[in-house]
Short mmCIF file of C-alpha atoms in Angstrom, two decimals:
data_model
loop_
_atom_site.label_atom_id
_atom_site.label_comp_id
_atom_site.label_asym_id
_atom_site.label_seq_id
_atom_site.Cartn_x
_atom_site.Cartn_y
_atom_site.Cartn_z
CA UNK Y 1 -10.64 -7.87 7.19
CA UNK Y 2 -8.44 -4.87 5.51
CA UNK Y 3 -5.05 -5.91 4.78
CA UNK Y 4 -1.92 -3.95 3.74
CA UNK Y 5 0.34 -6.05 1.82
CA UNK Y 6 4.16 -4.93 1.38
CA UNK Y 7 7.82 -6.51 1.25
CA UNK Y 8 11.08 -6.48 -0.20
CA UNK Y 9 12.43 -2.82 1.82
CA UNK Y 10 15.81 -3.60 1.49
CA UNK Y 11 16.85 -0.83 4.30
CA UNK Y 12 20.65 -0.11 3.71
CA UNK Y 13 20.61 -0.90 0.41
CA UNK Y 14 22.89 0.52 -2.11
CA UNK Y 15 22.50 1.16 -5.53
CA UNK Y 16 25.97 2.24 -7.37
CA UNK Y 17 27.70 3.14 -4.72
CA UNK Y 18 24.40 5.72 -3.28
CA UNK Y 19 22.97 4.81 0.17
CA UNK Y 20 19.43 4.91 -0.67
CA UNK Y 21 18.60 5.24 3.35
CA UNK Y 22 16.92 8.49 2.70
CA UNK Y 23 15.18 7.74 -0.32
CA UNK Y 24 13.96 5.05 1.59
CA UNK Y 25 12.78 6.95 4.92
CA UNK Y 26 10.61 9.25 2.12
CA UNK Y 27 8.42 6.55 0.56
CA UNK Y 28 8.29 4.61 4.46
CA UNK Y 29 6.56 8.46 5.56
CA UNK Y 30 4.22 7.27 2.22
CA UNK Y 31 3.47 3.84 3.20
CA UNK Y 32 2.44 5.51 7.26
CA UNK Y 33 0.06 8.38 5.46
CA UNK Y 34 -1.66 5.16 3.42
CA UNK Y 35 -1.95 3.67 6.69
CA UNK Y 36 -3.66 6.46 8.43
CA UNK Y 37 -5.91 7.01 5.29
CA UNK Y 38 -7.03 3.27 4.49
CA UNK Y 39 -6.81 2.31 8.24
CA UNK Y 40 -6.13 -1.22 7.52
CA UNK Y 41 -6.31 -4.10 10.66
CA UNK Y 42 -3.61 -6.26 9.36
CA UNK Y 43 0.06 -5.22 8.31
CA UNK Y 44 2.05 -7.56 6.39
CA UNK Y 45 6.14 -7.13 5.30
CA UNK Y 46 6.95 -10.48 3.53
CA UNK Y 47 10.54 -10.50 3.86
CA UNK Y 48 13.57 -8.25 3.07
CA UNK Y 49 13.22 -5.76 5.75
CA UNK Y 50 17.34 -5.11 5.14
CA UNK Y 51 19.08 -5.55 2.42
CA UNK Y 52 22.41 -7.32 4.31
CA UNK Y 53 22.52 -9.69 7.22
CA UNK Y 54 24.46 -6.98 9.42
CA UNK Y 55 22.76 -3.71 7.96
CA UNK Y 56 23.93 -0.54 8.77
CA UNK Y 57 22.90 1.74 11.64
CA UNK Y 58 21.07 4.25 9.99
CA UNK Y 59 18.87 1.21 8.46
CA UNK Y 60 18.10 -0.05 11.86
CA UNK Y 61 17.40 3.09 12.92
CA UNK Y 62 15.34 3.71 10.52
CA UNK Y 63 13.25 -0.16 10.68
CA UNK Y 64 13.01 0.84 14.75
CA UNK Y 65 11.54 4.46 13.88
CA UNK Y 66 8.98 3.46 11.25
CA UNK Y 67 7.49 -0.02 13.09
CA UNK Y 68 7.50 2.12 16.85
CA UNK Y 69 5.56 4.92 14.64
CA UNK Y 70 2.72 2.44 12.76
CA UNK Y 71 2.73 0.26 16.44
CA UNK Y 72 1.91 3.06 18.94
CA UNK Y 73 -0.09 5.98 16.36
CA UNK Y 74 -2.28 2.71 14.84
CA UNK Y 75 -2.12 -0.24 17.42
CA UNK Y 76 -2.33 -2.41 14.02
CA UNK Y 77 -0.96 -5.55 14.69
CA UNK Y 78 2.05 -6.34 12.30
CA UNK Y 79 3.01 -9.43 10.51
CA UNK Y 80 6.68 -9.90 9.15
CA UNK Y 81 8.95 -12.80 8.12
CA UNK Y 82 12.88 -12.68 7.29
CA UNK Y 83 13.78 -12.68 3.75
CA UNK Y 84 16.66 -14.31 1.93
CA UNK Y 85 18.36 -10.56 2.40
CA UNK Y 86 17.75 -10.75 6.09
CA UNK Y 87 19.75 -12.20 9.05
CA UNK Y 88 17.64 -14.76 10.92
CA UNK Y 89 19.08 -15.05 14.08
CA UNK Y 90 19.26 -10.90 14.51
CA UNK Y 91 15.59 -10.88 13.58
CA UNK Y 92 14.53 -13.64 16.39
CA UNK Y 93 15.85 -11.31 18.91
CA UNK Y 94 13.01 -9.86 21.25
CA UNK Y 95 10.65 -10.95 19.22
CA UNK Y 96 8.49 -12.95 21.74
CA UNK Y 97 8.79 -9.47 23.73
CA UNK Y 98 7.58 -7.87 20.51
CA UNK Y 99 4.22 -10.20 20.63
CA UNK Y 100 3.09 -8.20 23.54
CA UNK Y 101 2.69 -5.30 21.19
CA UNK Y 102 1.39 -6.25 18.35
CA UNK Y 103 4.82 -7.05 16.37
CA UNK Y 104 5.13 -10.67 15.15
CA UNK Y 105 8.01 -11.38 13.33
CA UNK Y 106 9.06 -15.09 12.45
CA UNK Y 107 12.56 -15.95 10.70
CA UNK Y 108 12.58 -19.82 11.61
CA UNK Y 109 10.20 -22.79 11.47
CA UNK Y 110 8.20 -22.94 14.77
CA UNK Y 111 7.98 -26.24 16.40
CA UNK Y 112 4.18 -26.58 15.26
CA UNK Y 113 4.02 -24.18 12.30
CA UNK Y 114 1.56 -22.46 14.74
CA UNK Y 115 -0.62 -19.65 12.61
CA UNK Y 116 -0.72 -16.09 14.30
CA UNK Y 117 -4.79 -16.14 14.80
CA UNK Y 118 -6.57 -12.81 14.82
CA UNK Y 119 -10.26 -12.34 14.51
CA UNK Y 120 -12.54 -10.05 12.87
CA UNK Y 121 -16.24 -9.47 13.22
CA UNK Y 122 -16.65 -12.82 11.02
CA UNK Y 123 -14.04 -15.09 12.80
CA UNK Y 124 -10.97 -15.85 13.32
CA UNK Y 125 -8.11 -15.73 10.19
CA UNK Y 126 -5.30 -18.11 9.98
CA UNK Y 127 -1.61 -16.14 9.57
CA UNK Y 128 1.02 -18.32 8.72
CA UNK Y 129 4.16 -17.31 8.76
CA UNK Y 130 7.01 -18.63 6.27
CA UNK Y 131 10.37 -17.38 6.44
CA UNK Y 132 13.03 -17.30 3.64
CA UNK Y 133 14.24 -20.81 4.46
CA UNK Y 134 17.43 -23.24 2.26
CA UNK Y 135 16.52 -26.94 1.88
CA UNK Y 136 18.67 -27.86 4.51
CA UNK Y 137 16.95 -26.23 7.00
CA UNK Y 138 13.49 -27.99 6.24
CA UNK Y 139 15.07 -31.17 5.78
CA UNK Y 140 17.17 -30.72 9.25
CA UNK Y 141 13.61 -29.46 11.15
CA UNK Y 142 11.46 -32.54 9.49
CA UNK Y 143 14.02 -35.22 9.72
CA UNK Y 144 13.21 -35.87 6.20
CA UNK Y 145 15.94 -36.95 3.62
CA UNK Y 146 13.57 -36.76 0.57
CA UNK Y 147 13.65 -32.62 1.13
CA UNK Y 148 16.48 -31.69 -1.20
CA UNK Y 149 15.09 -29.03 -3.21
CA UNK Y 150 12.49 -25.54 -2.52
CA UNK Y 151 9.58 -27.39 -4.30
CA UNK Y 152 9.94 -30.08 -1.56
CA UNK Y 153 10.95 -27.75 1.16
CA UNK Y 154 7.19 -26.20 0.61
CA UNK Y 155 5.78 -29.10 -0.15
CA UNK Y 156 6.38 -30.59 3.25
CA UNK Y 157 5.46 -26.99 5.07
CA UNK Y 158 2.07 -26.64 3.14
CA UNK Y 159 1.16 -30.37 3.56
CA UNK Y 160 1.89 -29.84 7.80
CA UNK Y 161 0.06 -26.59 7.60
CA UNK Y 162 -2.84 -28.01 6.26
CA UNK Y 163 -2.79 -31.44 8.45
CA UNK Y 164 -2.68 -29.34 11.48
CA UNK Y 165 -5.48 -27.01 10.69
CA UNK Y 166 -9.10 -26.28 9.38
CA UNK Y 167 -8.76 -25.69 6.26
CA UNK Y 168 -12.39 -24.57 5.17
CA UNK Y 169 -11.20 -21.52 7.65
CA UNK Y 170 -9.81 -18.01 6.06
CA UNK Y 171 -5.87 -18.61 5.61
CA UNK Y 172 -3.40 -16.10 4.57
CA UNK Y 173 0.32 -17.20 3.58
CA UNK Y 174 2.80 -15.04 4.04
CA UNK Y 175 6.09 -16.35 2.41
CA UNK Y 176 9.37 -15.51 0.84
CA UNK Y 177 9.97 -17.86 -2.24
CA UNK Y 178 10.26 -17.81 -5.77
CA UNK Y 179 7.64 -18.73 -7.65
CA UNK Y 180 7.37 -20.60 -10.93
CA UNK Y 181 6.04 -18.12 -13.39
CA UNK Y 182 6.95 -14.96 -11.39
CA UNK Y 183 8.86 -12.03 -13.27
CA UNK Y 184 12.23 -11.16 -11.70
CA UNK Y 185 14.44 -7.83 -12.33
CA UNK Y 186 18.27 -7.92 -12.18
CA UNK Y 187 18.21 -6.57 -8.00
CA UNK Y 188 17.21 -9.59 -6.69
CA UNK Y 189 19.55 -11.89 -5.42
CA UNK Y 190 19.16 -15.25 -6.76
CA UNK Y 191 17.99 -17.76 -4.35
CA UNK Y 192 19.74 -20.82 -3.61
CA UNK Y 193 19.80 -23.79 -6.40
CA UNK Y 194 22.10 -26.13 -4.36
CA UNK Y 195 20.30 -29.62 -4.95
CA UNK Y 196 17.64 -28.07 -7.39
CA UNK Y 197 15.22 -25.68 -9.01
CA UNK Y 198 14.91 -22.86 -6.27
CA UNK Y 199 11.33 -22.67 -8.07
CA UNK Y 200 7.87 -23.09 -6.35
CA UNK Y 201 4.57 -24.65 -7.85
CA UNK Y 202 1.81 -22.55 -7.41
CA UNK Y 203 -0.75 -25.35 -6.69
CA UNK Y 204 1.06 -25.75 -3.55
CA UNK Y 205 -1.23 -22.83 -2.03
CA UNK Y 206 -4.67 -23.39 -3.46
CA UNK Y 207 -6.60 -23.97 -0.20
CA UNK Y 208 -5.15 -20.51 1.14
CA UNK Y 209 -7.56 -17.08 0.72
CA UNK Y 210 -4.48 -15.35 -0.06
CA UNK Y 211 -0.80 -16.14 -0.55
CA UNK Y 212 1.02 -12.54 0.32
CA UNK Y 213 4.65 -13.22 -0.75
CA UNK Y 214 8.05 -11.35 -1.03
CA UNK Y 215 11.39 -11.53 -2.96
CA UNK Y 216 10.23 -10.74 -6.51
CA UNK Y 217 10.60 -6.92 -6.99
CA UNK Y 218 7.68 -5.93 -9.34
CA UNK Y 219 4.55 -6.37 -8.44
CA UNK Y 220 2.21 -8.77 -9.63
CA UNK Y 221 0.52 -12.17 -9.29
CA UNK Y 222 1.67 -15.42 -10.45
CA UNK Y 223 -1.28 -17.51 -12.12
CA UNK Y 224 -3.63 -16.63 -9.86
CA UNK Y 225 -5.28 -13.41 -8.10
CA UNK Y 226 -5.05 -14.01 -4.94
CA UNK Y 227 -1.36 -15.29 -5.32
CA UNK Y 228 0.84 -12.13 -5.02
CA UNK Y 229 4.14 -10.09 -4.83
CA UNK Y 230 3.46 -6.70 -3.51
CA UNK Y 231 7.24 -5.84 -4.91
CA UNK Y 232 9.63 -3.90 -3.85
CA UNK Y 233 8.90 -0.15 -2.21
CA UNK Y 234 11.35 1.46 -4.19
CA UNK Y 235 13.33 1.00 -7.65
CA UNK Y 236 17.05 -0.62 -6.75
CA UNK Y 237 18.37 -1.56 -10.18
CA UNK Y 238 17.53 0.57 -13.70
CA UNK Y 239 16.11 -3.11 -14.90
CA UNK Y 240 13.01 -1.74 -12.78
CA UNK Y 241 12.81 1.59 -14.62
CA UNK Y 242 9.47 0.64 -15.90
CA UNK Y 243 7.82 -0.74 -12.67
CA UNK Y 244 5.03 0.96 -10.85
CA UNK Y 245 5.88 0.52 -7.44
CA UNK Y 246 3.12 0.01 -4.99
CA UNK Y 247 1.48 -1.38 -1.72
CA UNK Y 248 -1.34 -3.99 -1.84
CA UNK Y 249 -4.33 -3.74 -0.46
CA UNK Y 250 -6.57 -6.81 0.44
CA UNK Y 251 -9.78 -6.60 1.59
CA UNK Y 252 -10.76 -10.58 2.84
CA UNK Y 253 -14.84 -10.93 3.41
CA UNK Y 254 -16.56 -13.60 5.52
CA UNK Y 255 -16.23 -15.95 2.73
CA UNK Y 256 -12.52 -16.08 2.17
CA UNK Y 257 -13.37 -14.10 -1.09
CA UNK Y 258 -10.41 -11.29 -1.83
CA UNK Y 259 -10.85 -8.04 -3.23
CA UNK Y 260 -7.64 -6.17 -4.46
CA UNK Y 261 -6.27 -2.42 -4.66
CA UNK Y 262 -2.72 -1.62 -5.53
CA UNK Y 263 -2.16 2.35 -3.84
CA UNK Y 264 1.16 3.90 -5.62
CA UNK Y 265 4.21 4.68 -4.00
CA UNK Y 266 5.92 8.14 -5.44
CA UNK Y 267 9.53 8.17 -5.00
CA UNK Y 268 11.64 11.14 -4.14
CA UNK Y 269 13.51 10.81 -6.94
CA UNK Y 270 12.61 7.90 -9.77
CA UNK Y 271 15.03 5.70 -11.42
CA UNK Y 272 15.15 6.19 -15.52
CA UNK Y 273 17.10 5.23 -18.31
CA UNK Y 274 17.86 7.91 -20.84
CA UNK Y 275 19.51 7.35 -24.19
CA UNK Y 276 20.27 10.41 -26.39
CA UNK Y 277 23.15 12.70 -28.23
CA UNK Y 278 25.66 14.40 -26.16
CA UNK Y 279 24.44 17.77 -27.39
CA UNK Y 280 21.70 17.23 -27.12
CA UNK Y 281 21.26 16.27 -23.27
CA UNK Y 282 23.16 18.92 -22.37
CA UNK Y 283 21.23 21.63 -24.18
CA UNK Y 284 17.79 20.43 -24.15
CA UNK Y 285 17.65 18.87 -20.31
CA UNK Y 286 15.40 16.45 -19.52
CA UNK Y 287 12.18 17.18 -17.59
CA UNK Y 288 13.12 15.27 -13.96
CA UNK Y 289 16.92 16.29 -14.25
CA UNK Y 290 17.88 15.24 -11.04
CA UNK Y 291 16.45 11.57 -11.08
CA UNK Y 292 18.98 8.80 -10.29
CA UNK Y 293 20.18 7.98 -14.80
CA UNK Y 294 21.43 5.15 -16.77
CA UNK Y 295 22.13 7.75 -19.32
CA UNK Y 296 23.45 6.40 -23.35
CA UNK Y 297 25.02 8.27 -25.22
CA UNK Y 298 24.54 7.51 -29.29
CA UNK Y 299 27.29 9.23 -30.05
CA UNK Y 300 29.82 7.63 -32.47
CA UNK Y 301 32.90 10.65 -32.07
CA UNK Y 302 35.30 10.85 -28.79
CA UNK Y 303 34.07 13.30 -26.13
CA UNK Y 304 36.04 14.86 -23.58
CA UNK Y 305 35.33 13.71 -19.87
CA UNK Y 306 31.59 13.63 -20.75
CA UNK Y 307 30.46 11.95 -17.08
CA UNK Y 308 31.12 15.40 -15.72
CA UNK Y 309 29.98 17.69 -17.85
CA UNK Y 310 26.48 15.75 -17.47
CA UNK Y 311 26.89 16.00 -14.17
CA UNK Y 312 26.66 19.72 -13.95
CA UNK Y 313 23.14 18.96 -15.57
CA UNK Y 314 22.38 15.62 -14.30
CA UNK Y 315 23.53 15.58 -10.61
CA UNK Y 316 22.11 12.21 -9.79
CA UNK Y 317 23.79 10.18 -12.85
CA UNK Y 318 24.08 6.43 -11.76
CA UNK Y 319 25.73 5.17 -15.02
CA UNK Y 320 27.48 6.28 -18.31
CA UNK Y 321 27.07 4.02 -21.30
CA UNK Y 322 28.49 4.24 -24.94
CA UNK Y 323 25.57 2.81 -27.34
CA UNK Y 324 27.96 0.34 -29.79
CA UNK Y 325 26.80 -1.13 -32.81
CA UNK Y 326 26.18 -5.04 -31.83
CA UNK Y 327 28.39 -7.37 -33.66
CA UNK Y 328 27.57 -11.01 -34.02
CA UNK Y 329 30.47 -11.46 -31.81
CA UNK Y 330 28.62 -9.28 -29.25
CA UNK Y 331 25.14 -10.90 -29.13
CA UNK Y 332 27.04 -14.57 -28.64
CA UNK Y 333 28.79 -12.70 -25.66
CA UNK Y 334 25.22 -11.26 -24.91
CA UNK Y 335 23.51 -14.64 -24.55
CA UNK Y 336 26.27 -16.49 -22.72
CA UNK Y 337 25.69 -13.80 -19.43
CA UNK Y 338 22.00 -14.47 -19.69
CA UNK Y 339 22.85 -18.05 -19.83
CA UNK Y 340 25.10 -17.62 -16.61
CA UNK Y 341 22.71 -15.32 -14.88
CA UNK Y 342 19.85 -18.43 -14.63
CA UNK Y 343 22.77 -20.97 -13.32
CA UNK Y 344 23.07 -22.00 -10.10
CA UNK Y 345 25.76 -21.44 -7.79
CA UNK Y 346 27.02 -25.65 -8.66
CA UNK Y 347 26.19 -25.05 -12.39
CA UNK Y 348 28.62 -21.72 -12.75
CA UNK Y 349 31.54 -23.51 -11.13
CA UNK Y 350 31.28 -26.73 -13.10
CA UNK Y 351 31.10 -24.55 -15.80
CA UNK Y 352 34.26 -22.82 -14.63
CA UNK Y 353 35.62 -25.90 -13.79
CA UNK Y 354 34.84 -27.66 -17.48
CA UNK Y 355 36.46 -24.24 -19.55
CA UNK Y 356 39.83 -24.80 -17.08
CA UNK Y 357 40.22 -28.14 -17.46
CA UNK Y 358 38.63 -28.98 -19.93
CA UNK Y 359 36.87 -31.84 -18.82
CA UNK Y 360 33.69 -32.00 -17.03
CA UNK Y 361 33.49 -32.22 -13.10
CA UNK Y 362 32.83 -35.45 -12.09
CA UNK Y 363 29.04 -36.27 -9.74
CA UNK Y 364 31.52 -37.06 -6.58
CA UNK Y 365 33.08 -33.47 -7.12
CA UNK Y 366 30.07 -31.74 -7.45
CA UNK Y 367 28.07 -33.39 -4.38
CA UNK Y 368 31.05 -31.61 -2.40
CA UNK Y 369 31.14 -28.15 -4.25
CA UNK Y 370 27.16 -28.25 -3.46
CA UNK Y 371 28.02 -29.17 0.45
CA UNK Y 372 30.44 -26.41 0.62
CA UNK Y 373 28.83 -23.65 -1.11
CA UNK Y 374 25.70 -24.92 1.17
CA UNK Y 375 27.43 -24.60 4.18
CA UNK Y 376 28.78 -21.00 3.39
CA UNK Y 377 25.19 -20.03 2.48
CA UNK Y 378 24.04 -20.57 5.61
CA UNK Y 379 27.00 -19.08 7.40
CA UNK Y 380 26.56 -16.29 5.46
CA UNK Y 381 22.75 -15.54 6.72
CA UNK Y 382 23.95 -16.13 10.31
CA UNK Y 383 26.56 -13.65 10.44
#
């Protein structure tokens, strides 16, 4: 069985202050060409087909245009889950009308963590189907108090999954998680941490012939092969300037043995950072001037209104920076936001919380922060 392996589309997103809707609609014509060329029989988007729970028209429009085109040119079926990005309840609608066609999308736990079953010439293959899915909402659906964290959320998924199937069949998870050893960029949004480590063991999925997973935006694979992120389809923060971006392509023999192919995807104009003298940019251009920049300047003297003149040359400037000479001072300051950056939502308010007062929060106070910023987490992704 050939499968195409892709997440993370983020339609609607927007990258300082640019709607990258048509950058976006350029690289989805890509991904139906490789389609048509590889002619796989399974299509899988792992999560984070928009970037917002209410995206904006032109996104939908765009989502409706590209999955009508693959579903009635190929008649492959496809296989997609809601993402941490995506709205659940918006994605549930019509999609047992959907079935009829080919289209499965799941963005909540099914009663039976039923697999979507499709055969090939050498049998049938498991699907199953993981949404993006808070603590809560696995403790809530298995009655289960000892769920508090995304280690035990999966724990208590995988360990159903494999009670209520045969597990010396071919199995492919499709899932939207974080992984424990997985590299992240600064574009994705950090996953909840209310009540624990949003992190994932990768043991968890060792009796699976492939894991196809979304949410981490470069591609790779996390300890093992056949573990995988296919990454995101386009660059959405300059912290991915040096990614490859790609589709996966998995071709899954009789044996539940994987073979792997990663087919580029060329965007219509790439994200770089370029650091250089003021002069010099403007009189010597770079090669792909109108790429979306995080230019730096090295300059040390004032310049007048520099963002503009560079824009004459450099239409598609994202970001201006002034290269400074890092004080001691600075790389303290540095360290601290990278410190802050890995803290959960709790962690950053007790820390708040601890510099005002000047006293640490007390256990009661933070069981309720957790409970609250829980509760608007999940009212968040139904809205």
């Amino acid at each position: 069985m050939k499968i195409l392996h892709t997440a993370d589309w983020h339609l609607g997103k927007i990258v300082n202050s640019v709607h990258m809707t048509e950058e976006q609609d350029y690289v989805l014509q890509q991904l139906v060409e490789i389609i048509d060329r590889e002619k796989p029989d399974i299509i899988i988007i792992a999560g984070d087909l928009y970037d917002r729970a209410v995206p904006p028209k032109e996104a939908v429009e765009l989502l409706n245009r590209t999955l009508t085109k693959i579903i009635q040119d190929f008649k492959i079926p496809i296989l997609a889950i809601a993402g941490n990005h995506d709205s659940p309840d918006r994605l549930e609608f019509g999609n047992q009308l959907f079935r009829s066609q080919q289209l499965y999308i799941e963005s909540k736990l099914t009663s039976m963590l039923e697999p979507i079953v499709i055969q090939d010439k050498s049998g049938p293959v498991n699907f199953h189907l993981i949404p993006y899915l808070e603590p809560a909402e696995v403790r809530a659906f298995f009655d289960d108090e000892d769920i508090y964290s995304h280690q035990s959320a999966m724990e208590a998924i995988v360990n159903k999954i494999e009670q209520e199937n045969n597990m010396n069949e071919r199995h492919v998870f499709i899932g939207h998680a974080f992984l424990a050893g997985g590299m992240e960029s600064e574009s994705e949004e950090r996953l909840s941490m209310v009540g624990g480590s949003p992190y994932i063991d990768t043991t968890l999925f060792q009796n699976f012939s492939y894991v196809a997973l979304g949410h981490l935006h470069q591609a790779q694979r996390v300890m093992d092969e056949t573990i995988r992120y296919s990454g995101s389809i386009l660059k959405y923060s300059f912290s991915e300037a040096k990614h490859k971006k790609s589709i996966t392509m998995v071709n899954l023999d009789k044996d539940g043995e994987v073979h792997l192919s990663l087919i580029p995807l060329i965007p219509k104009h790439d994200m770089n950072i370029v650091e250089g003298y003021f002069d010099q940019l403007i009189n010597d251009p770079i090669e792909k001037n109108d790429d979306y920049l995080h230019i730096r300047l090295l300059d040390d003297g004032q310049i007048v209104d520099p963002m503009n003149k560079l824009r004459k040359v450099y239409p598609n400037i994202l970001r201006l920076e002034r290269v400074m000479r890092t004080s001691k001072n600075g790389l303290l300051d540095l360290e601290q936001i990278r410190k802050k950056q890995t803290q959960s939502h709790t962690e950053l308010f007790a820390s708040f919380y601890e510099e005002i007062k000047g006293e640490s929060i007390s256990e009661e106070s933070k069981q309720k922060v957790e409970k609250i910023v829980t509760s608007l987490l999940e009212r968040e992704r139904r809205e």
